[in-house]
Each structure stands twice: as C-alpha cells, then as structure tokens.
Coordinates of C-alpha atoms in Angstrom, one line a residue:
Chain A
M1 CA 14.9 29.9 6.4
K2 CA 11.9 30.3 8.7
R3 CA 12.2 32.4 11.9
V4 CA 10.9 30.5 14.9
S5 CA 10.3 31.4 18.5
F6 CA 10.3 29.0 21.4
L7 CA 8.6 30.0 24.6
G8 CA 9.3 27.9 27.7
L9 CA 12.7 26.2 28.2
G10 CA 11.7 23.6 30.8
V11 CA 12.8 19.9 30.8
M12 CA 11.0 19.4 27.5
G13 CA 11.3 22.8 25.8
Y14 CA 15.0 23.3 26.4
P15 CA 16.1 20.4 24.2
M16 CA 13.2 20.8 21.7
A17 CA 14.3 24.4 21.0
G18 CA 17.9 23.1 20.7
H19 CA 16.8 20.7 17.9
L20 CA 15.3 23.6 16.0
A21 CA 18.6 25.5 16.3
A22 CA 20.6 22.4 15.3
N23 CA 18.4 22.1 12.2
G24 CA 19.4 25.6 11.1
Y25 CA 16.4 27.7 12.1
A26 CA 16.9 31.2 13.4
V27 CA 15.6 30.6 17.0
T28 CA 14.6 33.3 19.5
V29 CA 13.9 31.9 22.9
Y30 CA 12.0 33.2 25.9
N31 CA 11.8 31.8 29.4
R32 CA 10.2 33.3 32.5
T33 CA 13.5 32.7 34.4
P34 CA 15.9 34.5 32.1
E35 CA 19.1 32.8 33.4
K36 CA 17.9 29.6 31.8
A37 CA 17.4 31.3 28.4
R38 CA 20.9 32.7 28.6
R39 CA 22.3 29.3 29.5
W40 CA 20.4 27.9 26.4
T41 CA 22.3 30.4 24.1
Q42 CA 25.6 29.0 25.5
D43 CA 24.5 25.5 24.4
Y44 CA 22.9 26.5 21.1
A45 CA 23.0 29.2 18.4
G46 CA 20.1 31.6 18.9
E47 CA 18.9 34.7 20.6
V48 CA 17.2 35.5 23.8
A49 CA 14.2 37.8 24.2
E50 CA 13.4 39.4 27.5
T51 CA 9.6 39.4 27.0
P52 CA 7.1 37.2 25.1
D53 CA 6.1 40.0 22.7
A54 CA 9.8 40.6 21.8
A55 CA 10.2 36.9 21.3
V56 CA 7.4 36.6 18.7
D57 CA 8.0 39.8 16.8
N58 CA 8.8 38.7 13.2
A59 CA 8.3 35.0 13.9
D60 CA 6.9 32.7 11.3
F61 CA 6.3 30.0 13.9
V62 CA 5.9 30.3 17.6
F63 CA 6.3 27.2 19.7
M64 CA 5.3 27.1 23.3
C65 CA 6.0 24.4 25.9
L66 CA 4.7 25.7 29.3
G67 CA 3.2 24.3 32.5
D68 CA -0.5 24.7 32.6
D69 CA -3.4 26.8 31.2
P70 CA -2.7 30.0 33.1
D71 CA 0.9 30.0 31.8
V72 CA -0.3 29.7 28.3
E73 CA -2.8 32.4 28.7
T74 CA -0.4 34.8 30.4
V75 CA 2.3 34.3 27.8
L76 CA -0.1 34.6 24.8
T77 CA -1.8 37.7 26.3
H78 CA 1.6 39.4 26.4
A79 CA 2.6 38.2 23.0
A80 CA -0.7 38.5 21.0
G81 CA -0.3 42.1 19.9
A82 CA 3.2 41.5 18.5
L83 CA 2.3 38.3 16.5
P84 CA 2.7 38.9 12.8
R85 CA -0.3 38.1 10.6
S86 CA -0.1 34.6 9.2
A87 CA 2.2 33.4 11.9
I88 CA 1.3 30.0 13.4
V89 CA 1.4 29.3 17.1
V90 CA 2.0 25.7 18.1
D91 CA 1.3 24.9 21.7
H92 CA 3.2 21.8 23.0
T93 CA 1.9 22.4 26.5
T94 CA -0.5 19.8 27.9
A95 CA -3.5 22.1 28.6
S96 CA -7.3 22.1 28.4
P97 CA -9.1 21.3 25.2
S98 CA -11.4 24.2 25.9
L99 CA -8.5 26.6 26.2
A100 CA -7.2 25.3 22.9
R101 CA -10.5 25.9 21.1
R102 CA -10.8 29.4 22.5
L103 CA -7.2 30.4 21.6
H104 CA -7.7 29.0 18.1
D105 CA -10.8 31.2 17.7
E106 CA -9.2 34.3 19.2
L107 CA -6.0 34.1 17.2
S108 CA -7.9 33.3 14.1
E109 CA -9.5 36.7 14.3
L110 CA -5.9 38.2 14.2
G111 CA -5.1 36.1 11.1
V112 CA -2.8 33.9 13.3
G113 CA -3.0 30.1 13.2
F114 CA -3.1 28.0 16.4
V115 CA -2.3 24.3 16.7
D116 CA -2.7 22.4 20.0
A117 CA 0.1 19.9 19.9
P118 CA 0.9 18.2 23.2
V119 CA 3.7 15.6 23.1
S120 CA 4.5 12.2 24.5
G121 CA 7.8 10.6 24.9
G122 CA 9.1 12.4 27.9
E123 CA 12.5 14.0 28.6
A124 CA 14.3 11.2 26.7
G125 CA 12.1 11.7 23.6
A126 CA 12.7 15.5 23.7
K127 CA 16.4 15.0 24.0
N128 CA 16.8 12.5 21.2
G129 CA 14.2 14.2 19.0
K130 CA 11.8 11.3 18.9
L131 CA 8.6 12.8 20.4
S132 CA 5.1 11.8 19.4
I133 CA 3.1 14.9 18.6
M134 CA -0.7 14.9 18.6
C135 CA -2.0 17.9 16.6
G136 CA -5.4 19.5 16.8
G137 CA -6.2 22.4 14.4
D138 CA -6.7 23.4 10.8
G139 CA -5.0 20.9 8.5
A140 CA -3.2 23.6 6.5
H141 CA -1.6 25.0 9.7
V142 CA -0.5 21.5 10.8
E143 CA 1.1 20.8 7.4
L144 CA 3.0 24.1 7.4
A145 CA 4.3 23.4 10.9
R146 CA 5.1 19.7 10.3
P147 CA 8.5 20.1 8.6
V148 CA 9.6 22.4 11.5
M149 CA 8.4 20.0 14.2
E150 CA 10.2 17.1 12.5
A151 CA 13.3 18.6 14.2
Y152 CA 12.1 16.8 17.4
G153 CA 9.1 14.8 16.4
A154 CA 9.3 11.2 15.1
R155 CA 5.5 10.8 14.8
I156 CA 3.4 13.8 14.0
V157 CA -0.3 13.1 13.6
H158 CA -3.1 15.6 12.7
V159 CA -5.8 14.0 14.9
G160 CA -8.6 16.5 14.2
P161 CA -10.0 20.0 14.7
P162 CA -8.9 22.5 17.4
G163 CA -8.8 20.8 20.9
H164 CA -8.4 17.3 19.5
G165 CA -4.7 17.3 20.2
Q166 CA -5.4 17.9 23.9
L167 CA -8.2 15.4 24.0
T168 CA -5.9 12.8 22.5
K169 CA -3.3 13.5 25.1
A170 CA -6.0 13.0 27.7
V171 CA -6.7 9.5 26.2
N172 CA -2.9 8.8 26.5
Q173 CA -2.8 9.8 30.2
I174 CA -6.0 7.8 31.0
C175 CA -4.5 4.7 29.5
I176 CA -1.2 5.3 31.4
A177 CA -3.0 5.7 34.7
G178 CA -4.6 2.2 34.4
I179 CA -1.4 0.6 33.1
L180 CA 0.8 2.0 35.9
Q181 CA -1.6 1.1 38.7
G182 CA -1.9 -2.5 37.2
L183 CA 1.9 -2.7 36.9
S184 CA 2.3 -1.4 40.4
E185 CA 0.0 -4.0 41.8
G186 CA 1.8 -6.7 39.8
V187 CA 5.2 -5.7 41.0
H188 CA 3.9 -5.3 44.6
F189 CA 2.3 -8.7 44.5
A190 CA 5.5 -10.3 43.0
T191 CA 7.5 -8.8 45.8
R192 CA 5.1 -10.0 48.5
A193 CA 5.0 -13.5 46.9
G194 CA 8.8 -13.7 46.9
L195 CA 9.1 -13.9 43.1
D196 CA 12.3 -13.2 41.2
I197 CA 11.2 -10.0 39.4
D198 CA 13.7 -10.5 36.5
K199 CA 12.4 -14.0 35.9
V200 CA 8.8 -12.7 36.0
L201 CA 9.5 -10.0 33.5
E202 CA 11.4 -12.4 31.2
A203 CA 8.3 -14.7 31.3
I204 CA 5.5 -12.2 30.8
S205 CA 7.0 -9.2 28.9
G206 CA 6.5 -10.8 25.5
G207 CA 2.7 -11.5 26.0
A208 CA -0.6 -9.9 26.6
A209 CA 0.6 -8.1 29.7
Q210 CA 3.3 -6.3 27.8
S211 CA 3.5 -2.5 27.9
W212 CA 6.0 0.3 27.4
Q213 CA 5.7 1.0 31.1
M214 CA 6.5 -2.7 31.9
E215 CA 9.6 -2.5 29.6
N216 CA 10.8 0.9 31.0
R217 CA 9.5 1.1 34.6
A218 CA 9.0 -2.4 36.2
R219 CA 12.7 -2.8 37.0
T220 CA 13.0 0.6 38.6
M221 CA 9.8 0.1 40.5
A222 CA 11.2 -3.1 41.9
D223 CA 14.3 -1.2 42.9
D224 CA 12.3 1.6 44.5
E225 CA 13.9 4.2 42.2
F226 CA 11.7 7.3 41.5
E227 CA 14.1 10.3 41.2
F228 CA 13.7 10.6 37.5
G229 CA 11.1 10.6 34.7
F230 CA 7.6 12.3 34.6
A231 CA 6.6 13.9 37.9
V232 CA 3.5 13.0 39.8
D233 CA 2.6 16.7 40.1
W234 CA 2.4 17.0 36.3
M235 CA 0.4 13.8 36.0
R236 CA -2.1 15.2 38.5
K237 CA -2.5 18.3 36.3
D238 CA -3.0 16.1 33.2
L239 CA -5.6 13.9 35.0
R240 CA -7.4 17.0 36.2
I241 CA -7.8 18.0 32.6
A242 CA -9.0 14.6 31.6
L243 CA -11.5 14.3 34.5
T244 CA -12.8 17.9 33.9
E245 CA -13.4 17.1 30.3
A246 CA -15.1 13.8 31.2
R247 CA -17.4 15.7 33.5
E248 CA -18.5 17.7 30.5
N249 CA -18.7 14.9 27.9
G250 CA -20.2 12.3 30.2
A251 CA -17.4 9.7 30.0
R252 CA -17.1 7.4 33.0
L253 CA -13.5 7.1 34.3
P254 CA -13.7 5.2 37.6
V255 CA -10.2 3.9 37.7
T256 CA -8.7 7.1 36.3
A257 CA -10.4 9.0 39.1
L258 CA -9.2 6.5 41.7
V259 CA -5.6 6.6 40.4
D260 CA -5.7 10.4 40.6
Q261 CA -6.6 10.0 44.3
F262 CA -3.7 7.5 44.7
Y263 CA -1.4 10.2 43.2
A264 CA -2.8 12.6 45.9
D265 CA -1.6 10.0 48.4
V266 CA 1.9 10.0 46.8
Q267 CA 2.0 13.8 47.0
A268 CA 1.1 13.5 50.7
M269 CA 4.2 11.2 51.0
D270 CA 6.2 14.2 49.6
G271 CA 6.4 12.4 46.3
G272 CA 5.1 15.2 44.0
R273 CA 8.5 15.2 42.1
W274 CA 8.8 11.4 41.9
D275 CA 8.2 9.6 38.6
T276 CA 4.6 8.5 38.0
S277 CA 5.6 4.8 38.6
A278 CA 5.8 5.7 42.3
L279 CA 2.3 4.4 42.7
V280 CA 4.0 1.2 43.7
R281 CA 5.7 2.9 46.7
R282 CA 2.2 3.9 47.9
L283 CA 1.3 0.2 48.0
S284 CA 4.6 -0.9 49.7
D285 CA 4.6 2.0 52.1
S286 CA 3.6 -0.2 55.0
D287 CA 6.2 -2.9 54.3
Chain B
M1 CA 11.0 -40.8 21.0
K2 CA 9.3 -39.8 24.2
R3 CA 5.8 -40.9 24.9
V4 CA 3.6 -38.1 26.0
S5 CA 0.0 -37.7 27.2
F6 CA -2.1 -34.6 26.9
L7 CA -5.1 -34.3 29.2
G8 CA -7.7 -31.6 28.3
L9 CA -8.4 -30.6 24.7
G10 CA -10.0 -27.2 25.2
V11 CA -9.4 -24.1 23.1
M12 CA -5.7 -24.2 24.3
G13 CA -5.0 -27.9 24.7
Y14 CA -6.4 -29.0 21.4
P15 CA -3.8 -27.2 19.2
M16 CA -1.0 -27.6 21.9
A17 CA -1.4 -31.4 21.7
G18 CA -1.5 -31.1 18.0
H19 CA 1.9 -29.4 17.9
L20 CA 3.3 -32.4 20.0
A21 CA 2.0 -34.8 17.4
A22 CA 3.3 -32.7 14.5
N23 CA 6.7 -32.8 16.2
G24 CA 6.8 -36.6 16.1
Y25 CA 5.9 -37.5 19.7
A26 CA 3.7 -40.5 20.3
V27 CA 0.7 -38.6 21.8
T28 CA -2.2 -40.1 23.8
V29 CA -5.0 -37.7 24.5
Y30 CA -7.8 -37.7 27.1
N31 CA -10.7 -35.3 27.2
R32 CA -13.7 -35.4 29.5
T33 CA -16.0 -35.1 26.5
P34 CA -14.7 -38.0 24.4
E35 CA -16.2 -36.8 21.1
K36 CA -13.6 -34.0 21.1
A37 CA -10.7 -36.4 21.7
R38 CA -11.9 -38.5 18.7
R39 CA -12.2 -35.5 16.6
W40 CA -8.6 -34.6 17.6
T41 CA -7.4 -38.0 16.2
Q42 CA -8.9 -37.1 12.9
D43 CA -6.8 -33.9 12.8
Y44 CA -3.6 -35.3 14.2
A45 CA -1.7 -38.6 14.5
G46 CA -2.3 -40.0 18.0
E47 CA -4.3 -42.2 20.3
V48 CA -7.4 -41.6 22.5
A49 CA -7.6 -42.9 26.1
E50 CA -11.0 -43.3 27.7
T51 CA -9.8 -42.5 31.2
P52 CA -7.0 -40.4 32.8
D53 CA -5.2 -43.5 34.1
A54 CA -5.3 -45.2 30.8
A55 CA -3.9 -42.0 29.2
V56 CA -0.9 -41.7 31.5
D57 CA 0.1 -45.3 31.6
N58 CA 3.6 -45.6 30.1
A59 CA 4.0 -41.8 29.6
D60 CA 7.3 -40.1 30.0
F61 CA 5.6 -36.7 30.1
V62 CA 2.0 -35.9 31.1
F63 CA 0.7 -32.5 30.0
M64 CA -2.5 -31.1 31.4
C65 CA -4.5 -28.0 30.3
L66 CA -7.8 -28.0 32.2
G67 CA -10.2 -25.4 33.6
D68 CA -9.7 -24.9 37.3
D69 CA -8.3 -26.5 40.5
P70 CA -11.1 -29.1 40.9
D71 CA -10.5 -30.4 37.4
V72 CA -6.8 -30.8 38.0
E73 CA -7.4 -32.6 41.3
T74 CA -10.0 -34.9 39.8
V75 CA -7.9 -35.9 36.8
L76 CA -4.8 -36.4 38.8
T77 CA -6.6 -38.4 41.5
H78 CA -7.7 -40.7 38.7
A79 CA -4.3 -40.9 37.0
A80 CA -1.9 -40.9 40.0
G81 CA -1.9 -44.7 40.5
A82 CA -1.0 -45.3 36.8
L83 CA 1.8 -42.7 36.6
P84 CA 5.2 -44.4 35.9
R85 CA 8.0 -43.6 38.3
S86 CA 10.2 -40.8 36.9
A87 CA 7.4 -39.5 34.8
I88 CA 7.0 -35.7 34.8
V89 CA 3.6 -34.0 35.0
V90 CA 3.4 -30.5 33.5
D91 CA 0.3 -28.6 34.4
H92 CA -0.6 -25.8 31.9
T93 CA -3.8 -25.0 33.7
T94 CA -4.0 -21.6 35.4
A95 CA -4.6 -22.9 38.9
S96 CA -3.8 -22.0 42.5
P97 CA -0.2 -21.7 43.7
S98 CA -1.1 -23.7 46.8
L99 CA -2.5 -26.5 44.7
A100 CA 0.7 -26.6 42.7
R101 CA 2.9 -26.8 45.8
R102 CA 0.7 -29.6 47.2
L103 CA 0.7 -31.6 44.0
H104 CA 4.4 -31.2 43.7
D105 CA 4.9 -32.7 47.1
E106 CA 2.4 -35.5 46.7
L107 CA 3.8 -36.6 43.3
S108 CA 7.3 -36.3 44.6
E109 CA 6.6 -39.1 47.1
L110 CA 5.6 -41.3 44.1
G111 CA 8.9 -40.5 42.3
V112 CA 7.0 -38.3 39.8
G113 CA 8.0 -34.8 38.9
F114 CA 5.5 -31.9 38.8
V115 CA 5.9 -28.5 37.0
D116 CA 3.3 -25.8 37.3
A117 CA 3.5 -24.2 33.9
P118 CA 0.6 -21.8 33.1
V119 CA 0.8 -20.2 29.7
S120 CA 0.1 -16.8 28.1
G121 CA -0.5 -16.0 24.5
G122 CA -4.1 -17.1 24.1
E123 CA -5.7 -19.2 21.4
A124 CA -3.6 -17.5 18.7
G125 CA -0.4 -18.4 20.6
A126 CA -1.5 -22.0 21.1
K127 CA -2.4 -22.4 17.4
N128 CA 0.8 -20.9 16.1
G129 CA 3.0 -22.5 18.7
K130 CA 4.2 -19.2 20.2
L131 CA 3.1 -19.4 23.8
S132 CA 5.0 -18.0 26.8
I133 CA 5.3 -20.6 29.5
M134 CA 6.1 -19.7 33.1
C135 CA 7.4 -22.7 34.9
G136 CA 7.6 -23.4 38.7
G137 CA 9.2 -26.5 40.0
D138 CA 12.5 -28.4 40.2
G139 CA 15.1 -27.1 37.7
A140 CA 15.9 -30.6 36.5
H141 CA 12.3 -31.4 35.7
V142 CA 11.8 -28.1 33.8
E143 CA 14.9 -28.8 31.7
L144 CA 13.8 -32.3 30.9
A145 CA 10.4 -31.0 29.8
R146 CA 11.7 -27.9 28.0
P147 CA 12.5 -29.5 24.6
V148 CA 9.1 -31.1 24.5
M149 CA 7.3 -27.8 25.4
E150 CA 9.3 -26.1 22.6
A151 CA 6.7 -27.7 20.3
Y152 CA 4.3 -24.9 21.3
G153 CA 6.3 -22.6 23.5
A154 CA 8.3 -19.6 22.1
R155 CA 9.4 -18.4 25.6
I156 CA 9.9 -21.0 28.3
V157 CA 11.1 -19.6 31.6
H158 CA 11.9 -21.4 34.8
V159 CA 10.8 -18.7 37.2
G160 CA 11.3 -20.5 40.5
P161 CA 10.3 -23.3 42.9
P162 CA 6.9 -25.1 42.9
G163 CA 4.0 -22.6 42.7
H164 CA 6.0 -19.8 41.2
G165 CA 4.7 -20.5 37.7
Q166 CA 1.2 -19.9 39.0
L167 CA 2.2 -16.8 41.0
T168 CA 3.9 -15.4 37.9
K169 CA 0.7 -16.0 35.9
A170 CA -1.2 -14.1 38.7
V171 CA 1.2 -11.1 38.1
N172 CA 0.4 -11.3 34.4
Q173 CA -3.4 -11.2 35.0
I174 CA -3.0 -8.4 37.6
C175 CA -1.1 -6.2 35.0
I176 CA -3.7 -7.0 32.4
A177 CA -6.6 -6.0 34.6
G178 CA -5.2 -2.5 35.0
I179 CA -4.2 -2.2 31.4
L180 CA -7.6 -3.2 30.1
Q181 CA -9.6 -1.0 32.4
G182 CA -7.3 2.0 31.5
L183 CA -7.6 1.2 27.8
S184 CA -11.4 0.9 28.2
E185 CA -11.6 4.3 29.8
G186 CA -9.4 5.7 27.2
V187 CA -11.5 4.3 24.3
H188 CA -14.7 5.3 26.0
F189 CA -13.5 8.8 26.6
A190 CA -12.3 9.1 23.0
T191 CA -15.7 8.0 21.8
R192 CA -17.5 10.5 24.0
A193 CA -15.1 13.3 22.9
G194 CA -15.8 12.6 19.3
L195 CA -12.3 11.7 18.5
D196 CA -11.2 9.6 15.4
I197 CA -10.0 6.5 17.2
D198 CA -7.7 5.5 14.3
K199 CA -6.0 8.8 14.5
V200 CA -5.7 8.6 18.2
L201 CA -4.1 5.2 18.1
E202 CA -1.7 6.3 15.3
A203 CA -0.7 9.2 17.6
I204 CA -0.3 7.4 20.9
S205 CA 0.5 3.7 20.2
G206 CA 4.2 4.4 19.8
G207 CA 4.7 6.0 23.2
A208 CA 4.3 5.6 26.9
A209 CA 0.7 4.4 26.6
Q210 CA 1.6 1.6 24.3
S211 CA 0.6 -1.9 25.3
W212 CA -0.1 -5.3 23.6
Q213 CA -3.7 -4.8 24.6
M214 CA -3.8 -1.4 22.8
E215 CA -2.2 -2.9 19.7
N216 CA -4.6 -5.9 19.7
R217 CA -7.8 -4.8 21.3
A218 CA -8.4 -1.0 21.0
R219 CA -9.7 -1.3 17.5
T220 CA -12.2 -4.1 18.3
M221 CA -13.2 -2.3 21.5
A222 CA -14.1 0.8 19.5
D223 CA -16.0 -1.5 17.1
D224 CA -17.9 -3.1 20.0
E225 CA -16.6 -6.6 19.0
F226 CA -16.3 -9.1 21.8
E227 CA -17.2 -12.5 20.4
F228 CA -13.6 -13.8 20.4
G229 CA -10.5 -14.0 22.6
F230 CA -10.2 -14.7 26.3
A231 CA -13.5 -15.0 28.1
V232 CA -14.5 -12.9 31.1
D233 CA -15.5 -16.1 33.0
W234 CA -11.9 -17.4 32.8
M235 CA -10.5 -14.0 33.8
R236 CA -12.7 -14.0 36.9
K237 CA -11.3 -17.4 37.8
D238 CA -7.7 -16.1 37.4
L239 CA -8.4 -13.0 39.4
R240 CA -10.0 -15.1 42.1
I241 CA -6.7 -16.9 42.4
A242 CA -4.7 -13.7 42.4
L243 CA -7.0 -12.1 45.1
T244 CA -7.0 -15.2 47.2
E245 CA -3.2 -15.4 47.2
A246 CA -3.0 -11.6 48.0
R247 CA -5.2 -12.2 51.0
E248 CA -2.5 -14.6 52.2
N249 CA 0.6 -12.7 51.3
G250 CA -0.7 -9.3 52.3
A251 CA -0.4 -7.6 48.9
R252 CA -2.8 -4.7 48.3
L253 CA -4.6 -4.9 45.0
P254 CA -7.2 -2.2 45.0
V255 CA -7.7 -1.8 41.2
T256 CA -7.4 -5.6 40.6
A257 CA -10.3 -6.1 43.1
L258 CA -12.3 -3.3 41.5
V259 CA -11.8 -4.6 38.0
D260 CA -12.9 -8.1 39.2
Q261 CA -16.1 -6.5 40.3
F262 CA -16.4 -4.7 37.0
Y263 CA -16.1 -8.2 35.3
A264 CA -19.0 -9.3 37.6
D265 CA -21.0 -6.5 36.0
V266 CA -20.1 -7.8 32.6
Q267 CA -21.2 -11.3 33.6
A268 CA -24.5 -9.7 34.7
M269 CA -24.8 -8.3 31.2
D270 CA -24.7 -11.9 30.0
G271 CA -21.1 -11.3 28.9
G272 CA -19.3 -14.1 30.6
R273 CA -18.2 -15.5 27.2
W274 CA -17.1 -12.1 25.8
D275 CA -13.5 -11.2 25.5
T276 CA -11.9 -9.5 28.5
S277 CA -11.8 -6.2 26.6
A278 CA -15.6 -6.0 27.1
L279 CA -14.9 -3.8 30.1
V280 CA -15.5 -1.0 27.7
R281 CA -19.0 -2.2 26.9
R282 CA -19.8 -1.9 30.6
L283 CA -18.8 1.8 30.4
S284 CA -20.7 2.6 27.3
D285 CA -23.8 0.5 28.3
S286 CA -25.8 3.6 29.1
D287 CA -25.0 5.3 25.7

C-alpha cells in the first residue's frame, strides 16, 4: 500500500486525511499546531511528524491543504530536501496559478511531480468524501494520484497543464461572487417587499434562477444565520488570486471586483469569519 | 368544459394557448397582429376574436401574456365591459406589482377575479408545458385557475396577495442578473486564461458554483451564440420593474442596477434581441 503524507489539518484537511486513513493508506500527518495533529491520531490510524521534512520522508504521495501561498512555500521549502525521487506532491490549497507553475518546475528538477488540485465542496464535501477536485499538471501524475484522491473526491478532473487547476478554481469563485450577490439582492428585495421567502423559493427554485447557492443558502440568509460555512476572509484571499491573475491576462471582472469590495465591507462589520452568504447582511445592515 | 380566452400569442402565449386547446378547452384567442391568431387556428383547435372584448365575452377564464404594462392596460380597458361576472383574469405578463394591485381592485368591483401570474421557464418551458407560475391574488381565484394552468404549468405556487406574483418574478430576475454577470466573468476569465471550457465545466458544475444558467448557457457563451433564448430588451423591461419597485420599498440593488446598465451597453451593440447571456460578449468585445 502506498505511503502518503498529509500536511495541513484544517477544516478541510483534517477529514480529508481521515478518509485516506480509513481507506487503508499508511498516513503521516503534519500540522503547524501539533496538538491538532495529535488529536487527529486519536480519531484515525496514522502517525504524526513534528516537521514537514520528517512528514514527507519515504512518502509516495504528499498532499497539502494549507492557507495561502506563503504557507505552501514555507512548508515545501522545509520538505523539499527530504522528498523521495518520483514522489508526487498534490496541493489542495487554493493558491496562485503562478506559484503552481513555479513549484511544478522546481520540483520537476528534483524528479518530483507536482499537481495543483484545489477543491470545491466545502467542509461538508470534505467530511462526506464528495469533493470536486480540479487538477492542473502532467497527466501521468494526475492519473497516479487519482485512485488515492478518490478517498475524498467524487469528481476528479484533469483540467490542463500546471496552474490550470488554480485557474479553474478562480473561475469557480468568480461565478460564486456573482451568484451570491444576486441572491443577496433577491433575498433582500423579497424581505423589503414583504414576500414569504419560502413561497418565493418554492416558486423560483426550479427555473432559470436556480443555483446551488439558492438551494443551500437562501433560507439561512433570510434567517440571518452566518456562523458556518466558507469564511469571508478565505473568499477575499481567493478573489485576490482571481483579480491578480485577471490583471495579468487582461480579463475584465467588474462585478467580481465590486463584490470583493463588498466583502471588505463585511470584514469591517467584524464578519471575516461569517459565511460568504453574509453579503445579504451588508445590504440589510441599515434595516 | 370551461371556456377560456387567451390574449397575446407571442413566443410564450402561442404554445401556452396551444396546450389549453390540446387539453380540450374551448379556446378563443386574440392577438394584436391578427395574422398570427389565424395561424394559431391552423395549428390548434380554437376560435379567433378580432377584438379583446369579443375574445372575453362568455369566458370563464381569461389568460393574458403580453409585453408590458401599457399592453395589459390597453387590452383590459377594451375587454373590461365584456367580462362576465365571476370570470377570472390571469395575467401571465411580467408587469408592475402596482399595476397588478390596481387591476385586482378595479376588476373586483366588477365581480371579476384577477391573478397576477408571471411565468419562468422560457420558450422551452412554454412549448413543453413545464412552466413555473408564481401567482399573486385571492387564494380562491388561484385554486379555481390552477387546474386550467396545469395545461402548461409544472409548478404553480400561490405566493401571496395581489402583486406578490410580480414581486416574486422580480426576485427571480434579480437573482438571474447576478448569476449571468458572474458566469460571464467566469467564462471570459477562462477564455483569457486559455482554459479548456469543457474541462472547467466538468470540474465545477457539480459544486457551489452550479446554476441553471451554467448548465444551459456557459457552453453557448463560450461559443459566442446569442441568437436564441430570452432577449436583452425584455430583461431590461423586467429589471426596470424591479429597480422601480426597489426605489419604493428601499431595497438596495447595486449589482442589479449595474447589470441593467451593462445590458444598456449590449443594446448599444445592437444586441437588444440577443439572449441575456450576451453579457459575456460585452466583456470580450475588445478581444
């Protein structure tokens, strides 16, 4: 059985590494806060490493799910010397396409594969093993990693060369920004108009206005519930990546840029940890 | 069997009236352009009336599917004197909530029921009889009209008192404005980034960015196809209704207002008849 390492036991990584252990892989975990890694070994069968290089020593596959570009760079800098030749690093962090391309090239010189593989599906998808995984990198590396990722991925797509996984995640977040602002304005308008939100959703959720966000967030938005889900702070990080890339490739993202600023408003309301659907609270704030 | 009239044989009304005829109702149709009404009687069993008042004479139910507020007012002004007491008028036009409330009150004094019942589902939904219908009005009137509307409605919801059907349709269009602009920016970004759009859609269409619009429009947007669907000119009319109502109820609709202006840009590109997904062509126009 393949030896795998998992670096980063956050909200997503913790259950993802758990699925690998549950599927019989010999898992070594590393987390910056070691208490969390030790807690993980109480929930699952596996070993704790105290440092990134100790974690990846002897690994066939190294999975990472970290916060942002600097976290990925720091961990890989510490681990690179210990990576076995022909190991494959799969980065589930949502990070910059440019970083993904650079890491792919640098690791390639060490004989190590690199796949940028951000995920979608949130905490629920990580827990029930139903994540969508968008993979950029060499096809051979993606296919080698695919059966392992199937422990937590329901839809694993090789979208293109290095960086294309991150670019695809950017498309995902751009679409969500527009959807959530539109849904926020719809729910806000419905409230102001005195509509019965349940009746409204019953009437429109089967048609051209339908979205995953409407199905999963409209009700909680109407109830002013935001202490769950995907945090505004993380969304701003993802939108920064999308807007930075757009500055380079010339794409025009007027509403994405505007919604990013609306999220800055939400952060100013002390809402950085609220779910991204909290855009509606920004609208209703004066009510 | 009930006698029904259908006023307005446009892209939506033509097949809707056809479903009534196919379901065995004695249908009398009226259209401002009489050639179209005569053509309808070649496709379906039914009669043509030359004027609105001749069309509604003896009707149990009067269905309307017209363009805008003035059309509804003009037709009903011509027909009101001929409406039988206890007839029920069901207006499928997307029109103003304020007009719906006024017509409900005025017809009520004549002993005639009025239900504002805008639809969603587009030309395809009208043709295959799978429309969503959002009904505002008196519950008794909605329930009397429901079995008749089932000829073309898959989801018929009584959302509230007079005007609430139109307000619900406004929520629908507000949500769509945000979704379509987000999707446009996503497709535009993907094109600029050199992504394989089919791979991108395969990777993200099962997750939090999913929408009816993504499933039904992302591919045609990437292919620059807009000679079909729901026209920008009609969307601007619907957004005018939503923005006017928001001015009165105090709702804040920043992105809806911005997208309405983007649609003005599309009209300036001679795109008034293009599908609403043509927002992406506005972004790529300089490419």
